[in-house]
Amino acid sequence: DIQMTQSPSSLSASVGDRVTITCQASQDISKYLNWYQQKPGIAPKLLIYDASTLETGVPSRFSGSGSGTDFTFTISSLQPEDIATYYCQQYDKFPLMFGGGTKVEIK
Amino acid sequence: EVQLVQSGAEVKKPGESLKISCEASGYTFANYWIGWVRQMPGKGLEWMGNIYPADSDTRYSPSFQGQVTISADKSITTAYLQWTSLKASDTAMYYCVRQRNYIELDFWGQGTLVTVSS
């Protein structure tokens, strides 16, 4: 299985801050990566697919980049409603695998 | 509007069997893979496997192969996840997901909490 390692596991930032999360794959996965947001107590939501394509309706402050083994997820200006845990997920090889998650809190 | 509506929370004893459901609406059920994702208490997401309702092609993550059975009934646009003998370690929230192009989990059910305790 391809292992996905996210860092940090948690972070605390102020409203308006730029927030960056990284996701590293254990082998080359090209651009085959998705990002999800899970707010407390509810199901996850797809934010970004193909490493950098924003899902319809997702605010433009969210973005993704990277290819190969190293990927980045960015919130350009953190908002109170962005409090959530964020997960990366690879789909290059079966089985689909998620990263361990990054919990984002407001300072 | 795409919707995945899951069956309600369950409390079971070790060794009991269970089948939970996920009713889909708002799209052509047969034409999209439906998957299941486990989230143990306070933990991350684990993809368990999926099924293509049009022909019942089913795939399992090696971690879950032999532990659960995924099925679907396209006549009532419903997918299922079942266990024959539950363990305490099966305690988790289980989500059904629509898998767009197999690879993007674009719609999620609300989750079914399964608690296994003696």
PDB file of C-alpha atoms in Angstrom:
ATOM      1  CA  ASP A   1       0.000   0.000   0.000  1.00  0.00           C
ATOM      2  CA  ILE A   2       1.057   3.579  -0.616  1.00  0.00           C
ATOM      3  CA  GLN A   3       1.473   5.387   2.709  1.00  0.00           C
ATOM      4  CA  MET A   4       0.430   9.019   2.987  1.00  0.00           C
ATOM      5  CA  THR A   5       2.089  11.175   5.650  1.00  0.00           C
ATOM      6  CA  GLN A   6       0.576  14.528   6.554  1.00  0.00           C
ATOM      7  CA  SER A   7       2.206  17.258   8.561  1.00  0.00           C
ATOM      8  CA  PRO A   8       1.658  18.834  10.895  1.00  0.00           C
ATOM      9  CA  SER A   9      -0.897  16.667  12.676  1.00  0.00           C
ATOM     10  CA  SER A  10      -2.406  19.825  14.143  1.00  0.00           C
ATOM     11  CA  LEU A  11      -1.918  23.552  13.928  1.00  0.00           C
ATOM     12  CA  SER A  12      -3.286  26.712  15.461  1.00  0.00           C
ATOM     13  CA  ALA A  13      -3.484  29.927  13.454  1.00  0.00           C
ATOM     14  CA  SER A  14      -5.199  33.304  13.593  1.00  0.00           C
ATOM     15  CA  VAL A  15      -8.070  34.423  11.409  1.00  0.00           C
ATOM     16  CA  GLY A  16      -6.599  35.807   8.205  1.00  0.00           C
ATOM     17  CA  ASP A  17      -3.407  33.764   8.410  1.00  0.00           C
ATOM     18  CA  ARG A  18      -2.075  31.691   5.538  1.00  0.00           C
ATOM     19  CA  VAL A  19      -2.164  28.014   6.473  1.00  0.00           C
ATOM     20  CA  THR A  20      -0.150  25.304   4.738  1.00  0.00           C
ATOM     21  CA  ILE A  21      -0.433  21.527   5.136  1.00  0.00           C
ATOM     22  CA  THR A  22       1.862  19.030   3.483  1.00  0.00           C
ATOM     23  CA  CYS A  23       1.205  15.490   2.351  1.00  0.00           C
ATOM     24  CA  GLN A  24       3.967  13.113   1.355  1.00  0.00           C
ATOM     25  CA  ALA A  25       3.430   9.846  -0.496  1.00  0.00           C
ATOM     26  CA  SER A  26       5.654   6.820   0.041  1.00  0.00           C
ATOM     27  CA  GLN A  27       6.117   6.563  -3.728  1.00  0.00           C
ATOM     28  CA  ASP A  28       5.471   8.616  -6.857  1.00  0.00           C
ATOM     29  CA  ILE A  29       1.721   9.143  -7.334  1.00  0.00           C
ATOM     30  CA  SER A  30       1.936  11.725 -10.117  1.00  0.00           C
ATOM     31  CA  LYS A  31      -0.927  14.190  -9.530  1.00  0.00           C
ATOM     32  CA  TYR A  32      -3.353  11.568  -8.226  1.00  0.00           C
ATOM     33  CA  LEU A  33      -4.279  13.224  -4.948  1.00  0.00           C
ATOM     34  CA  ASN A  34      -7.449  14.594  -3.401  1.00  0.00           C
ATOM     35  CA  TRP A  35      -8.035  16.781  -0.341  1.00  0.00           C
ATOM     36  CA  TYR A  36     -11.026  16.602   2.006  1.00  0.00           C
ATOM     37  CA  GLN A  37     -12.333  18.741   4.845  1.00  0.00           C
ATOM     38  CA  GLN A  38     -14.087  17.207   7.825  1.00  0.00           C
ATOM     39  CA  LYS A  39     -15.788  19.552  10.257  1.00  0.00           C
ATOM     40  CA  PRO A  40     -16.495  18.238  13.746  1.00  0.00           C
ATOM     41  CA  GLY A  41     -19.325  15.746  13.839  1.00  0.00           C
ATOM     42  CA  ILE A  42     -20.097  15.667  10.135  1.00  0.00           C
ATOM     43  CA  ALA A  43     -19.036  13.740   7.073  1.00  0.00           C
ATOM     44  CA  PRO A  44     -15.976  14.793   5.057  1.00  0.00           C
ATOM     45  CA  LYS A  45     -16.311  16.978   1.990  1.00  0.00           C
ATOM     46  CA  LEU A  46     -14.243  16.855  -1.188  1.00  0.00           C
ATOM     47  CA  LEU A  47     -12.368  20.148  -1.683  1.00  0.00           C
ATOM     48  CA  ILE A  48      -9.679  19.489  -4.280  1.00  0.00           C
ATOM     49  CA  TYR A  49      -9.068  16.708  -6.796  1.00  0.00           C
ATOM     50  CA  ASP A  50      -6.198  15.940  -9.165  1.00  0.00           C
ATOM     51  CA  ALA A  51      -3.916  17.699  -6.662  1.00  0.00           C
ATOM     52  CA  SER A  52      -4.956  21.210  -7.663  1.00  0.00           C
ATOM     53  CA  THR A  53      -8.478  21.347  -9.136  1.00  0.00           C
ATOM     54  CA  LEU A  54     -11.046  23.011  -6.914  1.00  0.00           C
ATOM     55  CA  GLU A  55     -14.341  21.159  -6.549  1.00  0.00           C
ATOM     56  CA  THR A  56     -17.360  23.175  -7.677  1.00  0.00           C
ATOM     57  CA  GLY A  57     -18.561  25.583  -5.013  1.00  0.00           C
ATOM     58  CA  VAL A  58     -15.391  25.465  -2.905  1.00  0.00           C
ATOM     59  CA  PRO A  59     -14.078  28.934  -1.962  1.00  0.00           C
ATOM     60  CA  SER A  60     -11.029  30.117  -3.861  1.00  0.00           C
ATOM     61  CA  ARG A  61      -9.029  30.645  -0.650  1.00  0.00           C
ATOM     62  CA  PHE A  62      -8.405  26.891  -0.760  1.00  0.00           C
ATOM     63  CA  SER A  63      -5.730  25.612  -3.124  1.00  0.00           C
ATOM     64  CA  GLY A  64      -3.549  22.597  -3.740  1.00  0.00           C
ATOM     65  CA  SER A  65      -0.297  21.951  -5.522  1.00  0.00           C
ATOM     66  CA  GLY A  66       2.374  19.352  -6.028  1.00  0.00           C
ATOM     67  CA  SER A  67       3.113  16.168  -7.908  1.00  0.00           C
ATOM     68  CA  GLY A  68       5.178  13.051  -7.486  1.00  0.00           C
ATOM     69  CA  THR A  69       5.582  12.498  -3.754  1.00  0.00           C
ATOM     70  CA  ASP A  70       5.154  15.972  -2.267  1.00  0.00           C
ATOM     71  CA  PHE A  71       1.910  17.924  -2.093  1.00  0.00           C
ATOM     72  CA  THR A  72       0.718  21.101  -0.413  1.00  0.00           C
ATOM     73  CA  PHE A  73      -2.713  22.286   0.661  1.00  0.00           C
ATOM     74  CA  THR A  74      -3.123  26.002   1.409  1.00  0.00           C
ATOM     75  CA  ILE A  75      -5.767  28.193   2.937  1.00  0.00           C
ATOM     76  CA  SER A  76      -4.797  31.692   1.837  1.00  0.00           C
ATOM     77  CA  SER A  77      -6.725  33.514   4.569  1.00  0.00           C
ATOM     78  CA  LEU A  78      -8.031  31.367   7.405  1.00  0.00           C
ATOM     79  CA  GLN A  79     -11.688  31.898   8.294  1.00  0.00           C
ATOM     80  CA  PRO A  80     -13.524  30.759  11.436  1.00  0.00           C
ATOM     81  CA  GLU A  81     -15.605  28.323   9.361  1.00  0.00           C
ATOM     82  CA  ASP A  82     -12.413  26.561   8.206  1.00  0.00           C
ATOM     83  CA  ILE A  83     -11.989  24.891  11.592  1.00  0.00           C
ATOM     84  CA  ALA A  84     -11.793  21.250  10.594  1.00  0.00           C
ATOM     85  CA  THR A  85      -9.538  18.294  10.012  1.00  0.00           C
ATOM     86  CA  TYR A  86      -8.085  18.049   6.522  1.00  0.00           C
ATOM     87  CA  TYR A  87      -7.152  14.778   4.830  1.00  0.00           C
ATOM     88  CA  CYS A  88      -5.213  13.959   1.693  1.00  0.00           C
ATOM     89  CA  GLN A  89      -6.059  10.801  -0.269  1.00  0.00           C
ATOM     90  CA  GLN A  90      -4.121   9.099  -3.061  1.00  0.00           C
ATOM     91  CA  TYR A  91      -5.726   7.251  -5.932  1.00  0.00           C
ATOM     92  CA  ASP A  92      -2.717   6.227  -7.992  1.00  0.00           C
ATOM     93  CA  LYS A  93      -2.698   2.680  -6.690  1.00  0.00           C
ATOM     94  CA  PHE A  94      -5.297   0.400  -5.169  1.00  0.00           C
ATOM     95  CA  PRO A  95      -6.319   0.592  -2.361  1.00  0.00           C
ATOM     96  CA  LEU A  96      -7.299   4.216  -1.903  1.00  0.00           C
ATOM     97  CA  MET A  97      -5.354   5.541   1.078  1.00  0.00           C
ATOM     98  CA  PHE A  98      -5.799   8.611   3.254  1.00  0.00           C
ATOM     99  CA  GLY A  99      -3.264  10.610   5.174  1.00  0.00           C
ATOM    100  CA  GLY A 100      -3.583  10.767   8.932  1.00  0.00           C
ATOM    101  CA  GLY A 101      -5.220  14.181   8.942  1.00  0.00           C
ATOM    102  CA  THR A 102      -4.327  17.708  10.035  1.00  0.00           C
ATOM    103  CA  LYS A 103      -6.515  19.395  12.613  1.00  0.00           C
ATOM    104  CA  VAL A 104      -6.763  23.147  12.092  1.00  0.00           C
ATOM    105  CA  GLU A 105      -7.761  25.350  15.024  1.00  0.00           C
ATOM    106  CA  ILE A 106      -8.127  29.069  15.579  1.00  0.00           C
ATOM    107  CA  LYS A 107      -5.578  30.719  17.851  1.00  0.00           C
TER     108      LYS A 107
ATOM    109  CA  GLU B   1     -29.716  16.676  -5.758  1.00  0.00           C
ATOM    110  CA  VAL B   2     -27.442  13.756  -4.935  1.00  0.00           C
ATOM    111  CA  GLN B   3     -28.191  12.244  -1.538  1.00  0.00           C
ATOM    112  CA  LEU B   4     -26.879   9.236   0.340  1.00  0.00           C
ATOM    113  CA  VAL B   5     -29.011   8.411   3.353  1.00  0.00           C
ATOM    114  CA  GLN B   6     -27.671   5.824   5.751  1.00  0.00           C
ATOM    115  CA  SER B   7     -29.458   3.649   8.264  1.00  0.00           C
ATOM    116  CA  GLY B   8     -29.447   4.559  11.930  1.00  0.00           C
ATOM    117  CA  ALA B   9     -27.004   3.919  14.738  1.00  0.00           C
ATOM    118  CA  GLU B  10     -26.580   0.359  15.955  1.00  0.00           C
ATOM    119  CA  VAL B  11     -25.549  -1.140  19.291  1.00  0.00           C
ATOM    120  CA  LYS B  12     -24.523  -4.770  19.066  1.00  0.00           C
ATOM    121  CA  LYS B  13     -22.778  -7.449  21.112  1.00  0.00           C
ATOM    122  CA  PRO B  14     -19.582  -9.192  20.027  1.00  0.00           C
ATOM    123  CA  GLY B  15     -20.341 -12.121  17.757  1.00  0.00           C
ATOM    124  CA  GLU B  16     -23.591 -10.691  16.428  1.00  0.00           C
ATOM    125  CA  SER B  17     -24.222  -9.997  12.758  1.00  0.00           C
ATOM    126  CA  LEU B  18     -25.141  -6.655  11.234  1.00  0.00           C
ATOM    127  CA  LYS B  19     -26.075  -5.138   7.888  1.00  0.00           C
ATOM    128  CA  ILE B  20     -26.183  -1.371   7.442  1.00  0.00           C
ATOM    129  CA  SER B  21     -27.566   0.409   4.425  1.00  0.00           C
ATOM    130  CA  CYS B  22     -27.059   3.450   2.236  1.00  0.00           C
ATOM    131  CA  GLU B  23     -29.922   4.615   0.016  1.00  0.00           C
ATOM    132  CA  ALA B  24     -28.899   6.763  -2.932  1.00  0.00           C
ATOM    133  CA  SER B  25     -30.965   9.255  -4.883  1.00  0.00           C
ATOM    134  CA  GLY B  26     -30.537  12.098  -7.338  1.00  0.00           C
ATOM    135  CA  TYR B  27     -28.284  10.309  -9.840  1.00  0.00           C
ATOM    136  CA  THR B  28     -28.050   7.082 -11.841  1.00  0.00           C
ATOM    137  CA  PHE B  29     -27.134   4.678  -9.061  1.00  0.00           C
ATOM    138  CA  ALA B  30     -25.901   1.869 -11.303  1.00  0.00           C
ATOM    139  CA  ASN B  31     -23.291   4.018 -13.026  1.00  0.00           C
ATOM    140  CA  TYR B  32     -21.169   5.091 -10.064  1.00  0.00           C
ATOM    141  CA  TRP B  33     -19.029   3.075  -7.685  1.00  0.00           C
ATOM    142  CA  ILE B  34     -20.272   3.221  -4.083  1.00  0.00           C
ATOM    143  CA  GLY B  35     -17.661   2.832  -1.380  1.00  0.00           C
ATOM    144  CA  TRP B  36     -17.472   2.518   2.381  1.00  0.00           C
ATOM    145  CA  VAL B  37     -15.116   4.420   4.679  1.00  0.00           C
ATOM    146  CA  ARG B  38     -14.442   3.603   8.324  1.00  0.00           C
ATOM    147  CA  GLN B  39     -13.601   6.168  10.982  1.00  0.00           C
ATOM    148  CA  MET B  40     -12.754   4.719  14.363  1.00  0.00           C
ATOM    149  CA  PRO B  41     -13.345   6.947  17.405  1.00  0.00           C
ATOM    150  CA  GLY B  42     -10.991   9.935  17.302  1.00  0.00           C
ATOM    151  CA  LYS B  43      -9.100   8.512  14.326  1.00  0.00           C
ATOM    152  CA  GLY B  44      -8.679   9.114  10.599  1.00  0.00           C
ATOM    153  CA  LEU B  45     -10.380   7.800   7.486  1.00  0.00           C
ATOM    154  CA  GLU B  46      -9.910   4.291   6.083  1.00  0.00           C
ATOM    155  CA  TRP B  47     -11.284   3.213   2.707  1.00  0.00           C
ATOM    156  CA  MET B  48     -12.769  -0.266   3.026  1.00  0.00           C
ATOM    157  CA  GLY B  49     -13.901  -1.163  -0.454  1.00  0.00           C
ATOM    158  CA  ASN B  50     -16.539  -0.478  -3.075  1.00  0.00           C
ATOM    159  CA  ILE B  51     -19.056  -1.904  -5.485  1.00  0.00           C
ATOM    160  CA  TYR B  52     -20.229  -1.032  -8.985  1.00  0.00           C
ATOM    161  CA  PRO B  53     -23.989  -1.575  -8.849  1.00  0.00           C
ATOM    162  CA  ALA B  54     -24.405  -2.080 -12.598  1.00  0.00           C
ATOM    163  CA  ASP B  55     -22.622  -5.442 -12.493  1.00  0.00           C
ATOM    164  CA  SER B  56     -21.909  -5.916  -8.755  1.00  0.00           C
ATOM    165  CA  ASP B  57     -18.132  -5.820  -9.318  1.00  0.00           C
ATOM    166  CA  THR B  58     -16.763  -5.515  -5.775  1.00  0.00           C
ATOM    167  CA  ARG B  59     -13.289  -4.569  -4.566  1.00  0.00           C
ATOM    168  CA  TYR B  60     -11.958  -4.704  -1.018  1.00  0.00           C
ATOM    169  CA  SER B  61      -8.990  -3.063   0.599  1.00  0.00           C
ATOM    170  CA  PRO B  62      -6.673  -5.871   1.776  1.00  0.00           C
ATOM    171  CA  SER B  63      -7.163  -4.595   5.334  1.00  0.00           C
ATOM    172  CA  PHE B  64     -10.868  -5.385   5.152  1.00  0.00           C
ATOM    173  CA  GLN B  65     -10.962  -8.377   2.795  1.00  0.00           C
ATOM    174  CA  GLY B  66     -12.761 -11.234   4.528  1.00  0.00           C
ATOM    175  CA  GLN B  67     -13.907  -9.002   7.391  1.00  0.00           C
ATOM    176  CA  VAL B  68     -16.949  -7.422   5.752  1.00  0.00           C
ATOM    177  CA  THR B  69     -19.194  -7.898   2.736  1.00  0.00           C
ATOM    178  CA  ILE B  70     -20.285  -5.092   0.443  1.00  0.00           C
ATOM    179  CA  SER B  71     -23.385  -5.533  -1.694  1.00  0.00           C
ATOM    180  CA  ALA B  72     -25.933  -3.465  -3.579  1.00  0.00           C
ATOM    181  CA  ASP B  73     -29.493  -3.733  -4.868  1.00  0.00           C
ATOM    182  CA  LYS B  74     -29.867  -1.487  -7.871  1.00  0.00           C
ATOM    183  CA  SER B  75     -33.625  -1.994  -7.967  1.00  0.00           C
ATOM    184  CA  ILE B  76     -33.907   0.030  -4.767  1.00  0.00           C
ATOM    185  CA  THR B  77     -30.693   2.080  -5.247  1.00  0.00           C
ATOM    186  CA  THR B  78     -29.264   0.872  -1.956  1.00  0.00           C
ATOM    187  CA  ALA B  79     -25.800  -0.322  -0.957  1.00  0.00           C
ATOM    188  CA  TYR B  80     -25.005  -2.416   2.078  1.00  0.00           C
ATOM    189  CA  LEU B  81     -22.143  -3.204   4.402  1.00  0.00           C
ATOM    190  CA  GLN B  82     -22.394  -6.321   6.524  1.00  0.00           C
ATOM    191  CA  TRP B  83     -20.606  -8.285   9.181  1.00  0.00           C
ATOM    192  CA  THR B  84     -21.224 -11.900  10.189  1.00  0.00           C
ATOM    193  CA  SER B  85     -19.483 -11.730  13.566  1.00  0.00           C
ATOM    194  CA  LEU B  86     -18.817  -8.308  15.050  1.00  0.00           C
ATOM    195  CA  LYS B  87     -15.851  -7.523  17.286  1.00  0.00           C
ATOM    196  CA  ALA B  88     -15.369  -4.671  19.720  1.00  0.00           C
ATOM    197  CA  SER B  89     -12.767  -3.288  17.307  1.00  0.00           C
ATOM    198  CA  ASP B  90     -15.527  -2.791  14.702  1.00  0.00           C
ATOM    199  CA  THR B  91     -16.836   0.099  16.808  1.00  0.00           C
ATOM    200  CA  ALA B  92     -16.661   3.075  14.452  1.00  0.00           C
ATOM    201  CA  MET B  93     -18.533   5.500  12.264  1.00  0.00           C
ATOM    202  CA  TYR B  94     -19.100   4.098   8.781  1.00  0.00           C
ATOM    203  CA  TYR B  95     -19.686   6.356   5.789  1.00  0.00           C
ATOM    204  CA  CYS B  96     -20.925   5.394   2.373  1.00  0.00           C
ATOM    205  CA  VAL B  97     -19.494   7.476  -0.441  1.00  0.00           C
ATOM    206  CA  ARG B  98     -20.170   7.966  -4.126  1.00  0.00           C
ATOM    207  CA  GLN B  99     -16.962   7.509  -6.055  1.00  0.00           C
ATOM    208  CA  ARG B 100     -16.895   9.769  -9.103  1.00  0.00           C
ATOM    209  CA  ASN B 101     -14.641   8.286 -11.779  1.00  0.00           C
ATOM    210  CA  TYR B 102     -13.819   5.674  -9.087  1.00  0.00           C
ATOM    211  CA  ILE B 103     -11.270   8.008  -7.553  1.00  0.00           C
ATOM    212  CA  GLU B 104     -13.025  11.069  -6.112  1.00  0.00           C
ATOM    213  CA  LEU B 105     -15.296  10.589  -3.101  1.00  0.00           C
ATOM    214  CA  ASP B 106     -17.645  13.406  -4.070  1.00  0.00           C
ATOM    215  CA  PHE B 107     -20.781  12.690  -2.005  1.00  0.00           C
ATOM    216  CA  TRP B 108     -20.904  11.213   1.469  1.00  0.00           C
ATOM    217  CA  GLY B 109     -23.669   9.740   3.560  1.00  0.00           C
ATOM    218  CA  GLN B 110     -24.273  11.140   7.034  1.00  0.00           C
ATOM    219  CA  GLY B 111     -22.587   8.151   8.639  1.00  0.00           C
ATOM    220  CA  THR B 112     -23.798   5.172  10.679  1.00  0.00           C
ATOM    221  CA  LEU B 113     -22.339   4.757  14.150  1.00  0.00           C
ATOM    222  CA  VAL B 114     -21.794   1.114  15.038  1.00  0.00           C
ATOM    223  CA  THR B 115     -21.045   0.325  18.670  1.00  0.00           C
ATOM    224  CA  VAL B 116     -20.001  -3.203  19.629  1.00  0.00           C
ATOM    225  CA  SER B 117     -19.920  -3.844  23.346  1.00  0.00           C
ATOM    226  CA  SER B 118     -20.700  -6.667  25.702  1.00  0.00           C
TER     227      SER B 118
END
